[in-house]
XYZ file of C-alpha atoms in Angstrom:
787
model
C 95.752 117.605 98.035
C 98.913 119.071 96.687
C 100.590 121.545 98.968
C 102.299 124.437 97.257
C 105.099 125.508 99.483
C 108.669 126.521 99.558
C 111.702 126.238 101.744
C 115.435 126.496 101.383
C 117.195 124.009 103.588
C 120.742 124.119 104.833
C 122.832 121.140 105.913
C 121.109 119.168 108.603
C 122.274 117.333 111.686
C 121.748 113.878 110.232
C 123.112 112.382 106.993
C 120.742 111.289 104.257
C 121.802 109.406 101.153
C 119.305 111.303 99.087
C 120.747 114.384 97.515
C 122.984 117.301 98.462
C 121.578 118.713 101.636
C 121.461 122.261 100.319
C 118.086 122.040 98.593
C 116.553 125.021 96.864
C 112.781 124.911 96.827
C 111.712 128.306 95.511
C 107.966 128.010 94.929
C 105.097 130.388 94.763
C 103.732 129.719 98.252
C 105.066 128.985 101.709
C 103.819 126.470 104.222
C 103.923 126.571 107.985
C 106.644 124.768 109.903
C 107.096 121.097 109.170
C 105.276 118.463 111.177
C 107.564 116.747 113.610
C 107.167 113.017 114.067
C 105.501 111.735 117.234
C 103.779 108.619 118.469
C 100.823 107.982 116.221
C 97.421 107.164 117.282
C 97.823 110.191 119.509
C 94.681 112.311 119.421
C 94.653 115.503 117.353
C 93.241 117.051 120.419
C 92.737 120.420 121.962
C 90.405 123.123 120.918
C 91.493 122.689 117.285
C 89.605 119.390 117.065
C 86.508 120.197 119.069
C 84.618 121.960 116.266
C 85.219 119.095 113.874
C 84.039 116.550 116.462
C 80.959 118.585 117.193
C 80.274 118.909 113.481
C 80.552 115.119 113.004
C 78.353 114.410 116.017
C 75.708 116.742 114.670
C 75.913 115.122 111.276
C 75.441 111.695 112.815
C 72.308 112.940 114.575
C 71.060 114.528 111.425
C 71.670 111.303 109.495
C 69.668 109.320 112.037
C 66.833 111.806 111.934
C 67.013 111.753 108.149
C 66.480 108.006 108.066
C 63.341 108.460 110.121
C 62.122 111.393 108.037
C 62.795 109.878 104.600
C 61.342 109.515 102.138
C 58.255 111.638 102.763
C 59.850 114.818 104.106
C 63.245 114.463 102.420
C 62.925 112.024 99.519
C 66.567 112.423 98.443
C 67.496 110.434 101.554
C 65.677 107.404 100.234
C 68.527 105.008 99.449
C 66.262 102.981 97.186
C 66.260 105.771 94.598
C 69.040 106.029 92.022
C 71.804 108.523 92.704
C 70.899 110.820 89.825
C 67.315 111.124 91.024
C 68.400 111.773 94.601
C 70.851 114.448 93.475
C 68.170 116.224 91.467
C 65.719 116.153 94.399
C 68.334 117.479 96.860
C 69.421 120.207 94.512
C 65.842 121.390 94.049
C 65.469 121.784 97.821
C 68.536 124.048 98.185
C 68.872 127.765 98.534
C 71.375 129.622 96.404
C 73.577 130.137 99.427
C 73.592 126.409 100.100
C 74.483 125.648 96.546
C 77.437 128.019 96.648
C 78.724 126.392 99.854
C 79.400 123.100 98.004
C 81.729 124.565 95.374
C 84.267 126.219 97.708
C 86.700 124.073 99.624
C 88.868 125.095 102.607
C 92.292 123.889 103.645
C 92.251 121.815 106.799
C 95.258 123.478 108.418
C 96.597 126.957 109.087
C 98.194 128.183 105.903
C 101.462 130.049 105.595
C 100.735 132.259 108.603
C 98.072 133.905 106.461
C 94.787 132.166 107.137
C 93.372 129.884 109.831
C 91.763 126.576 108.999
C 87.998 126.362 108.904
C 86.917 125.544 112.445
C 84.868 122.548 111.325
C 87.698 120.943 109.364
C 89.549 118.006 110.851
C 92.904 119.332 112.122
C 95.871 119.083 109.754
C 93.742 117.661 106.970
C 93.670 118.278 103.271
C 90.350 120.020 103.153
C 86.756 120.646 104.147
C 83.553 121.477 102.302
C 80.542 122.466 104.388
C 77.426 120.294 104.213
C 73.771 121.233 104.549
C 72.561 119.784 107.874
C 68.949 120.870 107.388
C 68.810 118.621 104.349
C 70.628 115.721 105.986
C 73.702 116.215 103.756
C 77.077 115.800 105.512
C 80.138 117.890 105.046
C 83.034 116.541 103.024
C 86.234 115.873 104.943
C 89.236 115.326 102.626
C 92.470 113.523 103.212
C 95.555 112.755 101.171
C 96.437 110.416 99.513
C 97.280 107.205 97.620
C 99.610 105.684 100.201
C 97.393 106.159 103.258
C 95.932 108.800 105.542
C 98.370 111.704 105.507
C 98.810 114.648 107.843
C 99.321 118.182 106.588
C 101.290 120.906 108.349
C 100.720 120.812 112.105
C 102.419 119.815 115.345
C 100.655 116.477 115.913
C 100.715 114.037 112.985
C 98.233 111.233 112.680
C 100.094 107.928 112.808
C 98.631 105.665 110.185
C 99.565 102.682 108.028
C 101.509 103.463 104.858
C 101.326 101.375 101.742
C 104.489 101.036 99.705
C 104.890 103.598 96.924
C 102.480 103.592 94.022
C 105.259 102.273 91.758
C 105.830 99.427 94.179
C 102.170 98.490 94.132
C 102.118 98.683 90.358
C 105.244 96.514 90.216
C 103.149 93.673 91.714
C 101.181 93.608 88.442
C 98.443 92.285 90.743
C 95.161 94.271 90.722
C 93.805 92.167 93.586
C 96.614 93.432 95.836
C 95.983 96.999 94.726
C 92.318 96.586 95.661
C 93.250 95.209 99.115
C 95.597 98.094 99.729
C 92.962 100.607 98.683
C 90.386 98.966 100.924
C 92.853 99.100 103.800
C 93.739 102.771 103.537
C 90.105 103.582 102.843
C 89.108 101.938 106.089
C 91.701 103.982 107.982
C 90.402 107.144 106.288
C 86.853 106.341 107.426
C 88.037 105.533 110.968
C 89.863 108.881 111.002
C 86.734 110.846 110.093
C 87.271 111.339 106.327
C 84.822 110.619 103.511
C 86.910 111.871 100.577
C 90.351 110.432 99.752
C 92.501 112.244 97.268
C 93.685 109.054 95.496
C 94.747 107.631 93.163
C 97.331 109.124 90.882
C 97.645 107.812 87.374
C 99.986 110.244 85.564
C 102.227 108.292 83.168
C 105.945 108.315 83.839
C 107.190 110.421 80.958
C 109.989 111.844 83.117
C 111.903 109.363 85.338
C 113.290 112.243 87.439
C 109.771 113.388 88.430
C 109.621 113.797 92.193
C 106.078 112.378 92.365
C 106.665 109.193 90.341
C 106.550 107.233 93.577
C 102.876 108.179 93.930
C 101.980 107.080 90.451
C 101.775 103.840 88.443
C 104.414 103.720 85.769
C 104.684 104.319 82.065
C 102.060 102.090 80.381
C 98.383 103.115 80.091
C 96.984 99.597 80.452
C 99.071 98.657 83.458
C 98.712 102.036 85.194
C 95.008 102.264 84.468
C 94.297 98.706 85.702
C 96.255 99.069 88.923
C 94.934 102.498 89.901
C 91.399 101.478 89.078
C 91.713 98.526 91.473
C 92.978 100.782 94.255
C 90.170 103.252 93.736
C 87.580 100.441 93.855
C 89.130 99.326 97.117
C 88.978 102.821 98.594
C 85.373 103.390 97.528
C 84.318 100.045 98.968
C 84.396 101.937 102.295
C 81.677 104.342 101.073
C 84.203 107.073 100.394
C 84.753 109.273 97.354
C 88.078 108.573 95.669
C 89.831 111.051 93.364
C 91.425 110.283 90.024
C 94.348 112.694 89.490
C 96.177 114.768 88.242
C 94.219 115.523 85.071
C 96.257 115.751 82.874
C 99.823 115.423 81.496
C 101.267 116.472 84.874
C 104.652 114.770 84.344
C 107.219 116.773 86.284
C 107.385 118.929 89.427
C 109.883 121.509 88.191
C 107.789 124.492 87.071
C 104.573 122.628 87.691
C 102.574 125.815 88.256
C 103.701 127.495 85.031
C 104.769 124.901 82.486
C 102.830 124.334 79.284
C 102.606 120.638 78.421
C 102.356 120.416 74.645
C 101.046 117.266 73.036
C 98.596 116.632 70.220
C 95.178 115.139 70.859
C 95.810 111.830 69.054
C 98.966 111.065 71.004
C 97.349 112.131 74.249
C 94.319 109.902 73.704
C 96.624 106.908 73.125
C 98.801 107.489 76.200
C 98.106 109.711 79.201
C 94.388 110.136 78.593
C 93.948 106.443 77.843
C 95.300 105.567 81.307
C 92.705 107.940 82.854
C 89.997 106.490 80.630
C 90.728 102.947 81.777
C 90.498 104.087 85.430
C 87.189 105.841 84.816
C 85.666 102.871 83.064
C 86.835 100.265 85.560
C 86.461 102.120 88.860
C 83.989 104.996 88.365
C 85.694 107.423 90.809
C 83.461 110.007 92.416
C 85.818 112.872 91.639
C 88.625 113.968 89.377
C 91.362 116.455 90.310
C 92.622 118.745 87.557
C 96.311 119.533 87.598
C 98.503 122.598 88.024
C 100.089 122.714 84.563
C 98.828 124.215 81.380
C 97.945 121.919 78.498
C 98.570 123.364 75.072
C 98.451 126.880 76.488
C 95.436 126.589 78.816
C 95.510 125.830 82.532
C 94.155 122.334 83.203
C 91.576 123.588 85.706
C 90.029 125.947 83.151
C 90.624 123.726 80.115
C 87.411 123.234 78.187
C 88.989 120.574 76.010
C 90.002 118.480 79.040
C 87.121 118.936 81.415
C 84.064 119.478 79.249
C 85.220 117.884 76.003
C 87.156 114.787 76.970
C 86.080 113.984 80.501
C 82.403 114.908 80.662
C 81.218 114.750 77.049
C 83.365 112.041 75.446
C 83.738 109.794 78.485
C 80.468 110.599 80.188
C 81.974 111.262 83.609
C 79.135 111.825 86.084
C 81.075 112.962 89.144
C 82.684 116.276 89.944
C 85.982 117.961 89.064
C 87.884 119.446 91.976
C 90.938 121.655 91.521
C 94.363 120.901 92.820
C 95.261 123.124 95.769
C 96.447 126.350 94.161
C 95.478 125.428 90.571
C 92.563 127.894 90.038
C 93.209 131.114 88.139
C 89.732 132.449 87.255
C 86.039 132.402 88.070
C 84.054 132.614 84.860
C 86.549 130.753 82.664
C 87.048 127.925 85.168
C 83.341 127.475 85.897
C 82.322 127.460 82.252
C 85.225 125.143 81.298
C 83.997 122.432 83.692
C 85.606 122.964 87.082
C 83.039 122.084 89.749
C 84.821 122.804 93.047
C 87.644 125.078 94.095
C 89.768 123.123 96.567
C 91.709 124.684 99.418
C 91.036 128.186 98.189
C 93.696 129.545 100.539
C 96.333 128.345 98.076
C 94.837 130.397 95.258
C 95.048 134.150 94.689
C 91.385 134.560 95.512
C 88.088 132.877 96.451
C 87.255 132.408 92.827
C 84.277 130.213 93.669
C 83.169 132.313 96.590
C 81.671 135.800 96.300
C 83.118 136.166 92.770
C 81.148 133.168 91.541
C 78.009 134.316 93.297
C 78.230 137.651 91.519
C 79.093 136.018 88.190
C 75.936 133.879 88.390
C 73.811 136.840 89.426
C 75.133 138.843 86.471
C 74.668 135.998 84.022
C 78.374 135.592 83.231
C 78.045 132.026 84.585
C 74.631 130.502 83.888
C 72.547 129.392 86.858
C 72.293 126.041 85.143
C 76.097 125.698 85.334
C 76.154 126.281 89.089
C 73.320 123.778 89.468
C 75.322 121.242 87.472
C 78.390 121.781 89.668
C 76.393 121.054 92.792
C 74.438 118.187 91.204
C 77.697 116.410 90.314
C 78.988 116.653 93.897
C 75.677 115.404 95.275
C 75.613 112.558 92.732
C 79.005 111.352 93.879
C 77.981 111.495 97.543
C 74.828 109.471 96.902
C 76.466 107.061 94.433
C 79.349 106.208 96.793
C 77.190 105.902 99.918
C 78.627 108.888 101.704
C 75.262 110.126 102.911
C 74.001 106.779 104.252
C 77.314 106.025 105.940
C 78.375 109.080 107.938
C 81.966 109.145 109.152
C 83.196 109.977 112.625
C 86.679 110.425 113.948
C 87.997 107.903 116.466
C 87.128 104.613 114.831
C 89.063 101.513 115.741
C 92.065 100.691 113.533
C 93.836 97.338 113.619
C 97.335 98.572 112.868
C 98.887 95.140 113.160
C 96.541 93.635 110.546
C 96.883 96.670 108.288
C 100.686 96.538 108.482
C 100.502 92.985 107.114
C 98.463 94.243 104.150
C 101.151 96.831 103.451
C 103.881 94.248 103.909
C 102.295 91.818 101.467
C 102.116 94.592 98.902
C 105.780 95.427 99.458
C 106.861 91.780 99.180
C 105.077 91.265 95.880
C 106.229 94.601 94.428
C 109.955 94.256 95.083
C 111.815 93.529 91.845
C 114.882 91.244 91.756
C 116.861 93.006 89.024
C 120.010 90.850 89.161
C 120.975 87.595 90.867
C 124.335 86.321 89.618
C 125.251 82.770 90.615
C 122.034 82.494 92.665
C 123.478 84.781 95.359
C 119.936 85.153 96.673
C 118.286 83.830 98.662
C 120.852 84.077 101.390
C 122.149 80.703 102.445
C 121.687 79.282 105.927
C 124.809 78.830 107.990
C 126.250 82.264 107.311
C 128.655 83.278 110.078
C 129.029 86.938 109.286
C 126.575 89.306 107.512
C 127.352 92.999 107.089
C 124.511 95.485 106.533
C 125.569 98.893 105.233
C 123.893 102.270 104.736
C 120.590 104.146 104.429
C 119.661 103.920 108.114
C 118.819 100.247 107.560
C 119.396 99.708 111.251
C 116.160 101.550 112.100
C 113.806 101.806 109.136
C 112.962 102.292 105.490
C 112.670 105.555 103.621
C 109.407 107.307 102.646
C 108.821 109.910 99.915
C 108.052 113.536 100.663
C 105.139 115.858 100.146
C 101.410 115.867 100.714
C 101.144 112.064 100.394
C 103.463 111.398 103.333
C 101.922 109.042 105.875
C 103.425 109.419 109.354
C 104.406 106.227 111.183
C 102.346 105.017 114.092
C 105.512 104.677 116.154
C 107.073 107.970 115.117
C 110.020 108.825 112.870
C 113.137 106.893 113.989
C 115.516 109.246 112.122
C 114.423 112.779 113.009
C 116.271 115.939 112.014
C 117.202 115.153 108.402
C 116.987 118.100 106.049
C 114.741 119.361 104.633
C 112.709 119.769 107.752
C 110.154 121.887 105.930
C 108.222 121.354 102.743
C 108.339 118.895 101.021
C 109.925 117.405 104.148
C 110.291 116.402 106.793
C 112.238 113.357 105.710
C 110.602 110.364 107.387
C 111.513 106.704 107.828
C 109.041 103.991 108.650
C 110.379 102.153 111.727
C 110.530 98.719 110.131
C 114.234 97.851 110.571
C 115.773 95.654 107.844
C 118.705 95.036 110.179
C 116.526 93.659 112.957
C 114.574 91.511 110.477
C 117.819 90.132 109.080
C 119.179 89.412 112.569
C 116.003 87.535 113.408
C 116.593 85.238 110.429
C 120.280 84.619 111.106
C 120.441 83.865 114.871
C 123.749 82.026 114.532
C 125.494 84.747 112.524
C 127.341 87.887 113.522
C 125.265 90.612 111.907
C 127.082 93.979 111.800
C 125.712 97.373 110.762
C 127.809 100.144 109.226
C 126.361 103.543 108.372
C 128.177 103.729 105.034
C 129.224 107.337 105.380
C 132.892 106.430 104.767
C 133.217 104.107 101.723
C 136.705 102.972 102.750
C 135.626 102.034 106.249
C 132.498 100.304 104.905
C 134.613 98.266 102.448
C 136.916 97.268 105.294
C 133.904 96.087 107.363
C 132.695 94.031 104.390
C 135.864 92.041 103.965
C 135.513 88.336 104.651
C 131.771 88.435 105.274
C 129.592 85.613 104.007
C 127.130 88.182 102.743
C 127.110 91.947 102.408
C 123.905 93.960 101.929
C 124.316 97.592 100.903
C 121.222 99.753 101.183
C 121.220 102.724 98.815
C 118.549 105.410 98.690
C 117.278 108.491 96.882
C 114.804 110.813 98.600
C 112.482 112.921 96.456
C 109.025 114.334 96.937
C 106.299 116.551 95.713
C 107.618 119.877 94.333
C 111.122 118.328 94.081
C 112.397 116.457 91.024
C 115.587 114.450 91.234
C 118.639 116.384 90.127
C 119.758 113.383 88.038
C 119.275 109.646 87.756
C 122.459 109.027 89.685
C 122.393 107.973 93.315
C 123.231 111.062 95.449
C 125.724 111.586 98.241
C 128.557 109.509 96.729
C 126.628 106.270 97.113
C 127.890 104.932 93.798
C 131.407 105.096 95.246
C 130.184 103.328 98.381
C 128.655 100.441 96.446
C 131.706 100.128 94.178
C 134.134 100.064 97.108
C 132.139 97.470 99.016
C 131.612 95.266 95.954
C 135.316 95.382 95.214
C 136.073 94.334 98.808
C 133.502 91.512 98.778
C 132.095 89.933 95.580
C 129.054 88.685 97.515
C 127.607 92.183 97.723
C 123.821 92.542 97.402
C 122.431 96.031 96.735
C 118.964 96.977 97.972
C 117.611 100.167 96.330
C 115.177 102.385 98.234
C 114.397 104.844 95.480
C 111.387 106.535 93.938
C 112.115 105.059 90.528
C 114.875 104.360 88.049
C 118.482 105.147 88.958
C 121.770 104.543 87.122
C 123.996 101.705 88.314
C 127.642 102.127 87.251
C 128.561 99.373 89.774
C 126.085 96.843 88.355
C 128.691 94.465 86.911
C 130.551 94.351 90.214
C 127.532 93.566 92.389
C 126.253 90.020 92.890
C 122.539 90.894 93.183
C 120.278 93.897 93.072
C 116.852 94.198 94.687
C 114.596 97.171 93.867
C 112.687 97.765 97.082
C 111.198 101.216 96.232
C 109.700 103.139 99.197
C 108.533 100.037 101.015
C 105.947 101.328 103.498
C 105.071 100.396 107.058
C 106.232 96.777 106.811
C 109.097 97.374 104.438
C 112.007 96.175 106.570
C 110.361 92.855 107.258
C 109.413 92.496 103.584
C 112.985 93.076 102.459
C 114.350 90.453 104.830
C 111.748 87.904 103.782
C 112.761 88.357 100.137
C 116.517 88.201 100.938
C 116.132 84.940 102.864
C 113.707 83.291 100.470
C 110.672 83.208 102.734
C 109.026 85.052 99.881
C 109.908 84.406 96.250
C 110.283 87.763 94.487
C 107.656 88.311 91.832
C 107.700 92.046 91.119
C 108.232 93.275 87.596
C 109.277 96.754 86.550
C 106.401 99.140 85.728
C 108.906 101.526 84.128
C 112.041 101.269 82.019
C 115.387 101.794 83.759
C 117.519 103.713 81.223
C 121.231 103.087 80.860
C 121.871 106.842 80.663
C 119.970 110.108 80.559
C 120.980 110.499 76.918
C 118.467 107.774 76.038
C 115.532 109.851 77.300
C 113.278 111.996 75.071
C 114.540 114.964 77.120
C 118.070 114.251 78.381
C 117.983 117.477 80.387
C 114.983 118.291 82.565
C 113.027 121.293 81.275
C 112.681 124.366 83.478
C 114.711 126.015 86.191
C 114.089 124.730 89.734
C 115.678 127.903 91.089
C 113.170 130.162 89.366
C 109.715 128.666 89.424
C 107.962 131.774 88.129
C 109.464 131.709 84.632
C 106.974 130.169 82.195
C 108.198 127.558 79.729
C 106.881 124.805 77.506
C 107.610 121.092 77.583
C 107.324 119.577 74.095
C 106.226 115.953 74.479
C 107.499 115.191 70.966
C 107.578 111.478 71.720
C 103.790 111.600 71.616
C 102.324 108.266 72.669
C 105.701 106.548 72.594
C 106.222 106.663 76.332
C 108.773 104.541 78.179
C 109.502 101.202 76.584
C 107.791 102.333 73.388
C 110.373 105.144 73.044
C 113.203 102.741 73.654
C 111.798 100.347 71.029
C 111.273 103.156 68.545
C 114.815 104.495 68.919
C 116.546 101.149 69.305
C 117.934 102.022 72.740
C 119.031 99.167 75.038
C 117.899 100.008 78.574
C 119.664 99.077 81.779
C 116.588 97.038 82.636
C 113.516 96.815 80.395
C 109.890 97.453 81.290
C 108.357 94.259 82.707
C 111.693 92.859 83.887
C 111.750 90.839 87.104
C 113.643 87.723 88.258
C 112.495 84.900 90.489
C 114.021 82.122 92.586
C 112.348 79.727 90.167
C 111.867 79.676 86.395
C 108.822 79.788 84.147
C 108.146 78.608 80.624
C 105.382 79.550 78.182
C 103.780 77.357 75.553
C 100.689 76.721 73.441
C 100.008 80.289 72.448
C 96.769 80.413 70.494
C 94.322 83.071 69.373
C 90.560 83.311 69.080
C 87.631 85.700 69.249
C 85.339 86.554 72.151
C 82.466 88.940 71.492
C 84.377 90.441 68.561
C 87.568 90.956 70.585
C 90.935 89.261 70.115
C 91.416 86.555 72.769
C 94.657 84.745 73.519
C 95.276 81.469 75.312
C 98.544 80.069 76.553
C 100.091 77.828 79.148
C 102.458 78.931 81.961
C 104.599 76.304 83.699
C 106.787 76.584 86.795
C 109.893 74.716 85.631
C 111.869 75.314 88.830
C 112.096 73.831 92.290
C 110.165 76.344 94.388
C 106.736 77.899 94.270
C 106.536 81.318 92.648
C 104.419 83.959 90.903
C 104.986 85.000 87.334
C 103.687 87.798 85.118
C 103.298 86.655 81.500
C 103.029 89.764 79.313
C 101.290 89.918 75.941
C 102.532 92.498 73.452
C 101.135 93.185 70.008
C 103.119 94.509 67.033
C 101.582 95.551 63.678
C 102.985 94.077 60.488
C 102.904 96.197 57.363
C 101.777 99.369 59.122
C 103.046 101.763 61.761
C 101.955 102.664 65.234
C 103.592 105.194 67.528
C 106.092 102.429 68.424
C 106.909 98.894 67.308
C 104.699 97.220 69.981
C 102.286 97.782 72.833
C 101.471 95.945 76.037
C 98.047 94.441 75.371
C 97.435 92.134 78.356
C 99.040 90.637 81.451
C 98.187 88.177 84.195
C 99.672 87.337 87.620
C 100.019 83.559 87.948
C 100.840 81.654 91.167
C 102.278 78.183 90.564
C 103.713 75.332 92.633
C 106.912 73.648 91.362
C 106.157 71.731 88.177
C 102.601 73.042 87.959
C 101.035 74.552 84.842
C 98.064 76.839 84.294
C 96.088 77.721 81.243
C 95.624 81.487 80.920
C 93.115 83.321 78.769
C 93.254 87.052 78.188
C 91.071 89.342 76.106
C 92.559 92.412 74.368
C 90.898 95.780 74.633
C 90.457 96.739 70.932
C 91.802 100.258 71.585
C 95.199 98.698 72.173
C 95.093 97.468 68.581
C 93.941 100.765 67.092
C 95.007 104.279 66.206
C 92.925 107.170 67.467
C 91.517 109.575 64.898
C 90.967 113.000 66.409
C 88.879 114.344 63.588
C 86.180 111.689 63.849
C 86.805 110.801 67.516
C 87.082 107.141 66.636
C 89.533 104.289 67.210
C 90.496 102.602 63.963
C 91.857 99.047 63.680
C 93.528 98.556 60.318
C 92.885 95.294 58.469
C 96.012 93.189 58.302
C 98.463 90.973 60.153
C 99.680 91.515 63.670
C 102.360 89.721 65.642
C 101.454 88.621 69.144
C 104.378 88.194 71.574
C 104.116 86.243 74.852
C 107.053 87.590 76.782
C 108.751 87.812 80.173
C 109.439 91.527 79.589
C 109.398 94.181 76.862
C 112.857 93.177 75.589
C 112.419 89.395 75.731
C 114.306 88.025 72.691
C 112.891 84.551 73.337
C 109.228 85.564 73.351
C 106.691 83.100 71.970
C 104.986 84.558 68.896
C 102.056 83.963 66.593
C 100.584 86.028 63.786
C 96.911 86.960 63.752
C 94.846 88.612 61.071
C 92.370 91.286 62.065
C 89.603 92.828 60.011
C 89.132 96.563 59.681
C 87.101 97.924 62.512
C 85.958 101.377 63.649
C 85.217 102.006 67.337
C 83.651 105.016 69.040
C 85.553 107.236 71.430
C 84.953 104.754 74.246
C 86.124 101.722 72.309
C 82.721 100.349 71.381
C 82.094 99.101 67.795
C 80.207 101.503 65.607
C 77.056 99.989 64.174
């Protein structure tokens, strides 16, 4: 769920190295007062929760009775039947009123002092859709989002486990970890009474200042699609419906309700849409959420090209399309264009899929068959994902200690060692004085803002930081890097300085055996970064401390790329992202070498904003009602492809990541497997400690042109002991070797020679290479050879 809210915050009582504290958030809607932090695990009690509990109890009884009654009386409850047959049987048994109840969703919290939440919704939840108890069909209880079970506006937040940011998970380049994280947050959603999780987000990072990049999965369609697909599979392993979002080309928050994203079909199919296509093929999510923006002049949630043409017809999506909260603008147009469910109608101007849809169907403006299809798709997802056979109930047991370790493992593998001059890291034993500076590292690690925010089980250790209202409050997870560092250096004097005064911080750093400066940038939904520079004079802080002590290590808690004018003066830089519930412990384990860093960048870090396709962010954050267009003239050349195409040298390239050991590649060979290009190579750990590496395979055409000089075509995460080697085999999806032809809706591989590069990152000058020859091949819209 994407809250649409506004607030204008003045200076707050606590300092935050995030951005100037006067934050203008003029948006179309307002949200109720922000949720204060409190001890989690605390019941969302009172009368507000009683109706939801009663609803769930009744559903459990209905489900038990349904098992006894099926299949004779209610054959759609026969789990032995395929989901499509069950959906058709259930649909045929419904009244028109029951059908209409499935296509209108309600917000799970009081909204903007205008409406009260549906009494059966779980308190402070993303949404609720009424079920049909007489047919044994449960209601849908929706929760945000990709990082864990979130709480929307209300006085008593659910304390739950937070994964690191989506970019951090993607930086692991390890789909198995993404699956484990998805399974973990899915289990907490089930235990919290939810059967729909509004995750995961796969919008490509076209704009590094985008306030929601931390929820997403980077700039490459193969990497993003593979990682988000794994998370969705993990979520749905709990018999929940997961949601692929935001469909499509939703690349910035500034003007998100009004902007017109302009991109041609061919470029879209080879970039943003290809990432979504990979997720759909690999994970089969039950639902898709259409986005706020317009695409080539038409709102995404009433865009026939997107919803009917691409998603349902071309890709054969069988589930249902839900709207983003506040993204519906019509009844007839939206229904006929492929929208199946209006979510959180309170955020829209009207109940477009309420009485208006009922009348439109009665008058023939929307065919009855279309309404039936809308409901059928929802039912299909419920049956296919096991929602009906596995009813949820609030109050399930959650092992927070075990789940925190899942989050911590994700954080450890996703942190990227950007620089490590003279082997500064890992920190050496025997240090007598360590100075830790800045970013509230004494108490916790920063989280991103907005509807995806997961509140800590133990409460927010740094309350009162502005903005207190949407997309705040600003929250820290109480996993203290300082305490974790102290635990690993019992013989050292470990000092903390808040970093507010660069001169005083530099003085404290003098003579220390190690200095660790924590720098941060807070952003969130509805709030793009003002620039790529660290806010609140933090660049001056890092520069002053590094000048005072050349052993300065910088730990970055940021949503994504930032500029680093102090890079040459610092000894080491660790990109920690938003590190989640176990982030402080994860950071310390990396710093002290208990864990060998193995994260690699899922997005290019530019050296300056002038290198970007749009050096200045489009739109006016102070006037969100003025419509404007964003011309994605770079087409499919997103991220590293743009940098290659233009010859720009980034600060750090896509795929970059250092280790405490070294790896070598050899024996690169090619072959064919079922008509697809297959590559084999050897990876060897040539260093002295165990470590994980990410060999990356890029392909570059010779004698022809793509949108950019090369594309990522395959990758693998490899875990090796010192001196050990492993043979790796990867198979290339043929679409990554082709150009898309919009007229014929085919992927076309040109006959000719192609260079294959086995590289450590997208700018690896020492990459191993071979040349392969490929025959001409034509593939259908889904990448299958045409006969």
